mmCIF file of C-alpha atoms and ligand atoms in Angstrom:
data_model
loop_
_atom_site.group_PDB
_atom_site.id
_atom_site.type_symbol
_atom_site.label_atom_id
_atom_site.label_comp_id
_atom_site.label_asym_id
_atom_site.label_seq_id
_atom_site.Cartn_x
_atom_site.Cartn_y
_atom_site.Cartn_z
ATOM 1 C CA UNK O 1 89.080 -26.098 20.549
ATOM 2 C CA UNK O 2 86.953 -27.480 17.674
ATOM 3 C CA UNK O 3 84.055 -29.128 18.517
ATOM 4 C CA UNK O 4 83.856 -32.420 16.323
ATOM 5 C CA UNK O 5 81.097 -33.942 17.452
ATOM 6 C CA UNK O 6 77.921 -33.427 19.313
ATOM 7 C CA UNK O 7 76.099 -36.301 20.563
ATOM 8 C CA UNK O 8 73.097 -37.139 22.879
ATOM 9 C CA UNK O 9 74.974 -37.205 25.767
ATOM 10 C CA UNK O 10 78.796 -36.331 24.841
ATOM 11 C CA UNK O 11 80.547 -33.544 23.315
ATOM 12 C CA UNK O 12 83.871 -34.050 21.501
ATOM 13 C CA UNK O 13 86.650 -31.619 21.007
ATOM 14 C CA UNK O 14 90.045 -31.672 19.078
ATOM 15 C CA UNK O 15 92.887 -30.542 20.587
ATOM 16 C CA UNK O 16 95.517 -30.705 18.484
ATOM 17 C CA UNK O 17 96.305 -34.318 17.621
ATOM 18 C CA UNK O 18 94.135 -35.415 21.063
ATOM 19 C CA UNK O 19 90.543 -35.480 21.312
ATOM 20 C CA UNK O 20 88.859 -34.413 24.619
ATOM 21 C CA UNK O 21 85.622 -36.077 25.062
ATOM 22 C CA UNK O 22 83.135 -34.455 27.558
ATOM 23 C CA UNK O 23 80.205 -36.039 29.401
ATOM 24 C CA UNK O 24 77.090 -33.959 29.660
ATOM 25 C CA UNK O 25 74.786 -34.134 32.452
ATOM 26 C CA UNK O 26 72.513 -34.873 29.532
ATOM 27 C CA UNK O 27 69.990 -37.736 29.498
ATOM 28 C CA UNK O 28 67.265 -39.029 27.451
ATOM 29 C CA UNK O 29 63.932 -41.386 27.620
ATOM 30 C CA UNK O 30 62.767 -42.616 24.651
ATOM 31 C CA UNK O 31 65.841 -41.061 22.652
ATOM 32 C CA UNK O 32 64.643 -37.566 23.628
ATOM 33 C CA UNK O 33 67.094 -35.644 25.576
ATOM 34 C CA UNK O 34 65.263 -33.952 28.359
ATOM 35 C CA UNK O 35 65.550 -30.385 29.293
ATOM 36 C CA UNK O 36 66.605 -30.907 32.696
ATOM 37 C CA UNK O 37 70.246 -32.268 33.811
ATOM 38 C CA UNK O 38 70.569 -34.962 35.956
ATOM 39 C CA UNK O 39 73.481 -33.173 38.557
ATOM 40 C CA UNK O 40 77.252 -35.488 38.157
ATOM 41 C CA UNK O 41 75.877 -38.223 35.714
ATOM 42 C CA UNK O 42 78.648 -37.101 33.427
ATOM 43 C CA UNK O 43 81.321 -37.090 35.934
ATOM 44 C CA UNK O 44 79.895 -40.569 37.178
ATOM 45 C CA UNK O 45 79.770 -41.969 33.754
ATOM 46 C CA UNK O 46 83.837 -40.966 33.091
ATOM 47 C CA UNK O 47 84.881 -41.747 36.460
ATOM 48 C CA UNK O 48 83.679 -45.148 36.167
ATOM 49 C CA UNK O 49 84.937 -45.618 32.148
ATOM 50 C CA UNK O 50 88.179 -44.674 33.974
ATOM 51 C CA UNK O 51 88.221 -47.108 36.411
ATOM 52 C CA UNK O 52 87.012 -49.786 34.144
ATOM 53 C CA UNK O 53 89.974 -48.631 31.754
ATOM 54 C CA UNK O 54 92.551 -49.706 33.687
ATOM 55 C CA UNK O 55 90.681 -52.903 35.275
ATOM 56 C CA UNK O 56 91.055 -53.769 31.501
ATOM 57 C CA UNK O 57 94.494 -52.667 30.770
ATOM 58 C CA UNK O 58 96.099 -56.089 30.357
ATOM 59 C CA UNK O 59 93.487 -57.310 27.987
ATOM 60 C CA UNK O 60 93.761 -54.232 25.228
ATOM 61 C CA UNK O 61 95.364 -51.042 25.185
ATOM 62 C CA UNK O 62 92.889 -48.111 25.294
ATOM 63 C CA UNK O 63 92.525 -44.176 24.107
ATOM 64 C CA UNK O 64 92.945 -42.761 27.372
ATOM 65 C CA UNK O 65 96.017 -40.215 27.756
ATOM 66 C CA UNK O 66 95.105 -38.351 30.863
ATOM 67 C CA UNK O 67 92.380 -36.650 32.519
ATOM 68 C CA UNK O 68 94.335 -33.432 31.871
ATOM 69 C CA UNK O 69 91.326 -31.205 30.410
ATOM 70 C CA UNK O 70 89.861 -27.450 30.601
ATOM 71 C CA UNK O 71 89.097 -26.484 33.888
ATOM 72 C CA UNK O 72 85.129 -26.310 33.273
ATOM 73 C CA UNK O 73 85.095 -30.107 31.847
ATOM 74 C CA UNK O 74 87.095 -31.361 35.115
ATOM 75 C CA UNK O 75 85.714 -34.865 36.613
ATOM 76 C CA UNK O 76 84.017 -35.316 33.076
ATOM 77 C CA UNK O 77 86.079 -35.513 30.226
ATOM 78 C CA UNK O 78 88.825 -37.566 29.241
ATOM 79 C CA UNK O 79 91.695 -36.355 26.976
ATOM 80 C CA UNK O 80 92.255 -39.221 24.205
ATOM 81 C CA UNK O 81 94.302 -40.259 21.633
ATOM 82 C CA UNK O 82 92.003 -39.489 17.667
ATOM 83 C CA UNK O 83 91.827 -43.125 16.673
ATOM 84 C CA UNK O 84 90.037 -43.771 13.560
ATOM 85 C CA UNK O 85 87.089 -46.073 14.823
ATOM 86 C CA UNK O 86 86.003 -48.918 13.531
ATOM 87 C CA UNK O 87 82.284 -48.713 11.791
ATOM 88 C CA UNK O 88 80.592 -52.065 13.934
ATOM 89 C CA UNK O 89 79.396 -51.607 17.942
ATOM 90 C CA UNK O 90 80.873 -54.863 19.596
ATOM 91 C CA UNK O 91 78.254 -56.283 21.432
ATOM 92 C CA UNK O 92 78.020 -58.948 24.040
ATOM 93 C CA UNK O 93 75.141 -60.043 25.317
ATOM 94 C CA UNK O 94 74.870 -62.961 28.206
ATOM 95 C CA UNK O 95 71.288 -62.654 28.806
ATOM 96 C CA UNK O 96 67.933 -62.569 26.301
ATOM 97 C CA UNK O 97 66.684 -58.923 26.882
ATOM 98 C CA UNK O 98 66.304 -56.671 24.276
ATOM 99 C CA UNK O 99 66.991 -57.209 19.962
ATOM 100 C CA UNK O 100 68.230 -60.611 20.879
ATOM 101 C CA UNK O 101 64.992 -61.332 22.970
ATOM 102 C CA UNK O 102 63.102 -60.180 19.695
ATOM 103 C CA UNK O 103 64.348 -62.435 17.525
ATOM 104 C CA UNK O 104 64.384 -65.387 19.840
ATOM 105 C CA UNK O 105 61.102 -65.141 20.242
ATOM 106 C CA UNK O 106 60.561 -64.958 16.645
ATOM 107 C CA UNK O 107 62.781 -67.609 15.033
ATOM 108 C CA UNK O 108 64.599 -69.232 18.081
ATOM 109 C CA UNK O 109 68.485 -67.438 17.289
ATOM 110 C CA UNK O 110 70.027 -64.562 18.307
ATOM 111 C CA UNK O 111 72.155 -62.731 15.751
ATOM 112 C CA UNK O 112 71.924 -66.288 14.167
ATOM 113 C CA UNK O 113 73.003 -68.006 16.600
ATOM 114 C CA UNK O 114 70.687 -71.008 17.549
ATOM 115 C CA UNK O 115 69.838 -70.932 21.299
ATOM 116 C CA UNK O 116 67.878 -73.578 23.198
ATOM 117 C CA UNK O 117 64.133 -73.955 23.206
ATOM 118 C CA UNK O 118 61.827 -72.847 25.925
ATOM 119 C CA UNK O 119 63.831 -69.846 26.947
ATOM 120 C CA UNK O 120 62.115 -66.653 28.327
ATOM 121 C CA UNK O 121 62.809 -62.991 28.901
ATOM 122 C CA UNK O 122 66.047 -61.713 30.608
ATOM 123 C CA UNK O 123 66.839 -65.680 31.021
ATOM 124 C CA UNK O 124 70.986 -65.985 31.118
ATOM 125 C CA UNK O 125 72.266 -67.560 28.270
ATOM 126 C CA UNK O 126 74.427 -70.632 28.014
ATOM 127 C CA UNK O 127 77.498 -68.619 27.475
ATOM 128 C CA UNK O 128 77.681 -64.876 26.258
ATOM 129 C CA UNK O 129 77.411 -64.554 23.024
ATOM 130 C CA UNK O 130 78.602 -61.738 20.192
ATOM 131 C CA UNK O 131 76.273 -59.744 18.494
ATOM 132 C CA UNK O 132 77.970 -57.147 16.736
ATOM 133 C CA UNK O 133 75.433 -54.474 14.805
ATOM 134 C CA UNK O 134 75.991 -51.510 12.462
ATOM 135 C CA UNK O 135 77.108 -48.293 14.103
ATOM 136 C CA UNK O 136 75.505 -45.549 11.433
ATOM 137 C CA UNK O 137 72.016 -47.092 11.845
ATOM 138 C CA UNK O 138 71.546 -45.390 15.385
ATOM 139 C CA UNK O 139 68.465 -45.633 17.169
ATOM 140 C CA UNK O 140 67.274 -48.737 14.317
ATOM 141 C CA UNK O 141 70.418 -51.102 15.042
ATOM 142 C CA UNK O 142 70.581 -54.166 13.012
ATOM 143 C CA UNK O 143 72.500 -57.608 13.977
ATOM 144 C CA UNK O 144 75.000 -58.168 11.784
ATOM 145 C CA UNK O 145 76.728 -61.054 10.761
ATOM 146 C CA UNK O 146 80.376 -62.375 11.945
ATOM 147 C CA UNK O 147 81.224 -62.482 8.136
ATOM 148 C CA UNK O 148 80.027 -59.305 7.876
ATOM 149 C CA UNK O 149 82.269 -57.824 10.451
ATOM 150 C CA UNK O 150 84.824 -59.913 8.801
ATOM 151 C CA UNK O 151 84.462 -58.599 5.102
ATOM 152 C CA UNK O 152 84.235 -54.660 6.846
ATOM 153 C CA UNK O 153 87.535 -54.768 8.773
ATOM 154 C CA UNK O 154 89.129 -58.304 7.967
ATOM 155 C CA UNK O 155 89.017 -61.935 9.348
ATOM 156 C CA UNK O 156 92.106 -61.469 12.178
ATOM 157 C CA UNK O 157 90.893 -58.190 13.262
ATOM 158 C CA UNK O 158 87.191 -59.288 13.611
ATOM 159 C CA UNK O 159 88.094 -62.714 15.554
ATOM 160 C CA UNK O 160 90.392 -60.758 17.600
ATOM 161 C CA UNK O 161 87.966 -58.138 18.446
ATOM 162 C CA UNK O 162 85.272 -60.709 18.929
ATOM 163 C CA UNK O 163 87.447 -62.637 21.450
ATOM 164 C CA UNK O 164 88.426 -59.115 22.924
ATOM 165 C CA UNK O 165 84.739 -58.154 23.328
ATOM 166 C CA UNK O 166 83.738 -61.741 24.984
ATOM 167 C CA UNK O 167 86.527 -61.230 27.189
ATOM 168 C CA UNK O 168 86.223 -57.839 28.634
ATOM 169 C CA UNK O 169 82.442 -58.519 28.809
ATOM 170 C CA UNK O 170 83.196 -62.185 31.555
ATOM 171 C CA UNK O 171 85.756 -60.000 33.221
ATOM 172 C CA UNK O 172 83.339 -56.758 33.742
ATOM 173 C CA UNK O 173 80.438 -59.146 33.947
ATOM 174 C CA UNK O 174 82.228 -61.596 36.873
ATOM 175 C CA UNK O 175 83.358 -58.574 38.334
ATOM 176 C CA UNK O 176 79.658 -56.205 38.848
ATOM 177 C CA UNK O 177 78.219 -59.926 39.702
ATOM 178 C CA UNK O 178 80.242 -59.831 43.055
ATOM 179 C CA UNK O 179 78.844 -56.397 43.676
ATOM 180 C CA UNK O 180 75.386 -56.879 43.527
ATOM 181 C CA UNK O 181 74.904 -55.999 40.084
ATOM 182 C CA UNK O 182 73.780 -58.384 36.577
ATOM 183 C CA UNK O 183 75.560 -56.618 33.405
ATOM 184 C CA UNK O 184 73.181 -58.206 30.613
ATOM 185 C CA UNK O 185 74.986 -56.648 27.735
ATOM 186 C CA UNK O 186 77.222 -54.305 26.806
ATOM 187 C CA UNK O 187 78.471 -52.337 23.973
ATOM 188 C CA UNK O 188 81.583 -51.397 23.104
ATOM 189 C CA UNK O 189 84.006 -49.204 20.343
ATOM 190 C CA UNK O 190 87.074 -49.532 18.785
ATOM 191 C CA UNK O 191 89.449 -47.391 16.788
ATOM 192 C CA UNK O 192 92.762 -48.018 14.698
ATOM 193 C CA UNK O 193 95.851 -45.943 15.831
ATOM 194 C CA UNK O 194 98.075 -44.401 13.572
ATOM 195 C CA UNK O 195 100.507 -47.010 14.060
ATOM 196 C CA UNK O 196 97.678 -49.423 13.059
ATOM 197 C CA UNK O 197 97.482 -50.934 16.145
ATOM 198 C CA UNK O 198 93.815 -51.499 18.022
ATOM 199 C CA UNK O 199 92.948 -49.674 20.844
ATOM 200 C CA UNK O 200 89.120 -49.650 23.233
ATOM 201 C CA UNK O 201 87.637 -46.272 22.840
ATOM 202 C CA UNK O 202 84.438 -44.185 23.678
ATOM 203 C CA UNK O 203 83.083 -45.521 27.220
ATOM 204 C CA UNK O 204 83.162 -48.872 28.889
ATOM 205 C CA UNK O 205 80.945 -50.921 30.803
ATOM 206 C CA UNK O 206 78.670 -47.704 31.629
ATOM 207 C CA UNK O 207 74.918 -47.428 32.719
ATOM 208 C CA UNK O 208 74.386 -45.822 29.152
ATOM 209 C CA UNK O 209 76.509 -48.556 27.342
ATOM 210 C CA UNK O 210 75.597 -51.771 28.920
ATOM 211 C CA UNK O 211 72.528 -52.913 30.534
ATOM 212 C CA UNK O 212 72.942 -53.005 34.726
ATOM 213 C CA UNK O 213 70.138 -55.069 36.362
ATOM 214 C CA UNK O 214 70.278 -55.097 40.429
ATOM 215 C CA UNK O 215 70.921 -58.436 41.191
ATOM 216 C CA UNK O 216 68.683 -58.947 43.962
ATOM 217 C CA UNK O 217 65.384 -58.081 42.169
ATOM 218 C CA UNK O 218 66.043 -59.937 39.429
ATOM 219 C CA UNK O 219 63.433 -62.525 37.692
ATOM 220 C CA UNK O 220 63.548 -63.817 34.695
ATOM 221 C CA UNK O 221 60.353 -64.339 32.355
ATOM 222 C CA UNK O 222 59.947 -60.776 32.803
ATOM 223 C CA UNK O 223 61.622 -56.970 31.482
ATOM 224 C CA UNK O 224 64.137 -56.198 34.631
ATOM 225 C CA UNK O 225 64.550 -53.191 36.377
ATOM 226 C CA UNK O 226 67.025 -50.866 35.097
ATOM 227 C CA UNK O 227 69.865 -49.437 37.693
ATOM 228 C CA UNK O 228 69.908 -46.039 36.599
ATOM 229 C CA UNK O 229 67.183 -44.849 34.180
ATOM 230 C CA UNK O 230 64.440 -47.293 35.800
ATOM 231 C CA UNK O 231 62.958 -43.554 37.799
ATOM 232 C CA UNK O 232 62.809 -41.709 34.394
ATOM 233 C CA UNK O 233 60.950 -44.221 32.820
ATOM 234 C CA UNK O 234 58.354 -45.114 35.267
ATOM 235 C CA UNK O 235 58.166 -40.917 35.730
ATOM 236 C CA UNK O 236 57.535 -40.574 32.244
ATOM 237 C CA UNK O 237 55.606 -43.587 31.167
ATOM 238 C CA UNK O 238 52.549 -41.616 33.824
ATOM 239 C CA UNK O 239 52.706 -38.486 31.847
ATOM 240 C CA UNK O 240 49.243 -38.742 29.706
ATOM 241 C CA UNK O 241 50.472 -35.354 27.739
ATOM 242 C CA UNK O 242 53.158 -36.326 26.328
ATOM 243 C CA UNK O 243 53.894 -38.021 22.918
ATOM 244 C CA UNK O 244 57.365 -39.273 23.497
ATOM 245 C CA UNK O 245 58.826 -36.754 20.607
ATOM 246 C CA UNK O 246 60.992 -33.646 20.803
ATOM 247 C CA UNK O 247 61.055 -31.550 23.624
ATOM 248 C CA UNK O 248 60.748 -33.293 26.224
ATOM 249 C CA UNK O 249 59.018 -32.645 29.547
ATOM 250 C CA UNK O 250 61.226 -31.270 32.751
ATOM 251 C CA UNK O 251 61.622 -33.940 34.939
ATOM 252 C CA UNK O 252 60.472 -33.049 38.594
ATOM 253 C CA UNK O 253 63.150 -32.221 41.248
ATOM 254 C CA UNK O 254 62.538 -35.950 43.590
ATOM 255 C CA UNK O 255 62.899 -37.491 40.083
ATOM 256 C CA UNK O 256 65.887 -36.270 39.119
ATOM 257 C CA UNK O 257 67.330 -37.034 42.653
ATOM 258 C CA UNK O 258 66.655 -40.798 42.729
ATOM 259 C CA UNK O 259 68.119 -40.274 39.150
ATOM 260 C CA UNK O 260 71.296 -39.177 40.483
ATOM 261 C CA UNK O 261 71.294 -41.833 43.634
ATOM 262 C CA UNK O 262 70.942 -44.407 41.090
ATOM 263 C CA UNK O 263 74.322 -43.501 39.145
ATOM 264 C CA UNK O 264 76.024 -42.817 42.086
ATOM 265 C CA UNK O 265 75.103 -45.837 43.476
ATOM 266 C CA UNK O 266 76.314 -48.031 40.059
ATOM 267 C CA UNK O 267 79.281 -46.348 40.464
ATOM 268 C CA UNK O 268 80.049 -47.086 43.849
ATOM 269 C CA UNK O 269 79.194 -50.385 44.070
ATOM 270 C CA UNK O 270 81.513 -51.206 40.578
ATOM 271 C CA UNK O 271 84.579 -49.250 42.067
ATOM 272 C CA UNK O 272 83.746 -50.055 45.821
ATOM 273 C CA UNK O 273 85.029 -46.622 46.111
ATOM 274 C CA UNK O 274 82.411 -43.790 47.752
ATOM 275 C CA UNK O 275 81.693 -41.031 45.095
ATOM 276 C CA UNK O 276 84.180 -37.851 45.499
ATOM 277 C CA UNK O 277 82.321 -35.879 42.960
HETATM 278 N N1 ATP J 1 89.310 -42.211 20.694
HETATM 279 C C1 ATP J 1 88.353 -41.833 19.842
HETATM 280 N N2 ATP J 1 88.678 -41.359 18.606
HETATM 281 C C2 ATP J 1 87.712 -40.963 17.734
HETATM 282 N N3 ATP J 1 86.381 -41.010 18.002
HETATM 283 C C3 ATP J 1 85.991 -41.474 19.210
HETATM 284 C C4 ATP J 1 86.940 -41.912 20.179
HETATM 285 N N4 ATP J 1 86.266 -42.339 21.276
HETATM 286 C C5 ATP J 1 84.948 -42.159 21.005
HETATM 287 N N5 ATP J 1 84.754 -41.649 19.766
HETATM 288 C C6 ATP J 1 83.480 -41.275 19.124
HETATM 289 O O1 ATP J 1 82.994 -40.103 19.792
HETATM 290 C C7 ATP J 1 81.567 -40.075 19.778
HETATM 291 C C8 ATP J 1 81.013 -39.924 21.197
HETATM 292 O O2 ATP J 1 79.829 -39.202 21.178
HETATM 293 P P1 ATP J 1 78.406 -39.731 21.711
HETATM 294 O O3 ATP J 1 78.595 -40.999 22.457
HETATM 295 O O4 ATP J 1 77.686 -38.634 22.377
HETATM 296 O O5 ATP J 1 77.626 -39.901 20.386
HETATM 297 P P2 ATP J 1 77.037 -41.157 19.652
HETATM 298 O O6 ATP J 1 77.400 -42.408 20.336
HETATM 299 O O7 ATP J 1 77.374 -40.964 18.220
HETATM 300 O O8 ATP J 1 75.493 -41.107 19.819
HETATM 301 P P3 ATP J 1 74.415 -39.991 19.623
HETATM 302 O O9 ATP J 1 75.028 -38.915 18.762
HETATM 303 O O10 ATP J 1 73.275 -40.699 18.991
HETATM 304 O O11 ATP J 1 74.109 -39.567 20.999
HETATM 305 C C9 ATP J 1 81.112 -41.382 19.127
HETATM 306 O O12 ATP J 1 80.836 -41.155 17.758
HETATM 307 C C10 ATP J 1 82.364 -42.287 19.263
HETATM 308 O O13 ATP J 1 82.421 -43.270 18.270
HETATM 309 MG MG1 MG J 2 78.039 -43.039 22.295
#
């Protein structure tokens, strides 16, 4: 199989017309992958982009064909259909963390959108909002603008997709609230299929795509704990020798541990199934 792409975390094969994308145990701090794996986060991270799949099944169709892959990628890849994606991340956002906190606090919008005075940090918003950015600029995403989206990929496909994105972000957001968890924002891809038609891609409503804040700790008018990278961080941000650039340090066995806990316990408190892997 061709490799086609190699990202941070995932590796993408062709197979024929199919792609087979493979999660890595791969993670990174700071946009440096570290040198040491944290043990099933890619199996966690497909199992639970499965599972939100079909949850989502009525609202768009998605790339998913089967989980029938090479015996070494079992649990963590996903064979799917090549679509030919679409050059915007859809973004959601229902609470001010982040880019949108950034510009709030400078000039009172988010992605142009005028919010209320007086809000503060990880606040809720009064509805979620869409804040689609670039997709090439990684690492220095930009907001851009509806009409933007709109001249890129047409005005029916961009207020479809916007109502698509707001939609799958109150259903995954409704559902994780039941469980204990706060999804603050989430990012998500779509492709064209040959027929033309549009289908969800990459991953959905993951730790590395969305933003999962335990709901019981949470406090606005301050940054929120993360559910699964909040050990790495706080592990790294006391390292005094390091400068946050390529290669990064090993990460120390109990840290990678409570790592793993943490995306094992994201997943089974989404699914409300234990984890198998
Ligand atoms: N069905 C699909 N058809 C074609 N491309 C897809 C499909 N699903 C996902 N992709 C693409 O596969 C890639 C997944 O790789 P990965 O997430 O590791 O990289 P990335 O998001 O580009 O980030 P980085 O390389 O910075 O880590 C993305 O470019 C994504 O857009
Ligand atoms: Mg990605």
């Amino acid at each position: 199989m061709q490799l086609v792409h190699s990202g941070k975390v995932r590796d993408v094969y062709a197979d024929g017309a199919d792609l087979i994308l493979v999660t890595s145990d791969r993670v990174s701090v700071y946009d440096v992958v570290l040198p040491t794996p944290i043990p099933d986060k890619g199996a966690v991270l497909t199992q639970l982009s499965l599972w939100w799949f079909e949850q989502l099944a009525d609202v768009i169709p998605n790339h998913v064909i089967s989980t029938d892959v090479p015996e070494q990628w079992a649990g963590r890849a996903i064979r799917c259909r090549r679509l030919e994606m679409l050059p915007v991340e859809f973004i959601a956002r229902g609470y001010l963390t982040g880019l949108g906190l950034a510009e709030y606090q400078k000039q009172g919008t988010v992605s142009g959108v005028k919010l209320p005075d007086g809000l503060v940090e990880a606040d809720q918003l009064p509805e979620p909002i869409f804040t689609p950015t670039t997709k090439a600029t990684e690492g220095h995403d930009a907001f851009i603008s509806f009409d933007d989206v709109a001249a890129e990929i047409g005005w029916d496909t961009a207020t479809y997709l916007r109502e698509t994105t707001l939609e799958i972000y109150r259903r995954g957001s409704e559902l994780a609230a039941q469980r204990g968890i706060i999804i603050a924002d989430t990012k998500l891809e779509f492709g064209r299929a040959a027929d033309g038609s549009l289908v969800l891609a990459d991953e959905v409503l993951t730790p590395d795509s969305s933003r999962f804040w335990p709901a019981v700790q949470y406090q606005p008018g301050r940054a929120q704990e993360s559910l699964d990278k909040q050990f790495l961080r706080d592990w790294s941000a006391t390292l005094t020798d390091w400068d946050r650039t390529p290669p990064g340090p090993e990460i120390p066995a109990d840290v990678v541990t409570a790592t793993r806990e943490r995306y094992l316990d994201a997943y089974e408190r989404i699914t409300g199934r234990p984890w198998q892997g």
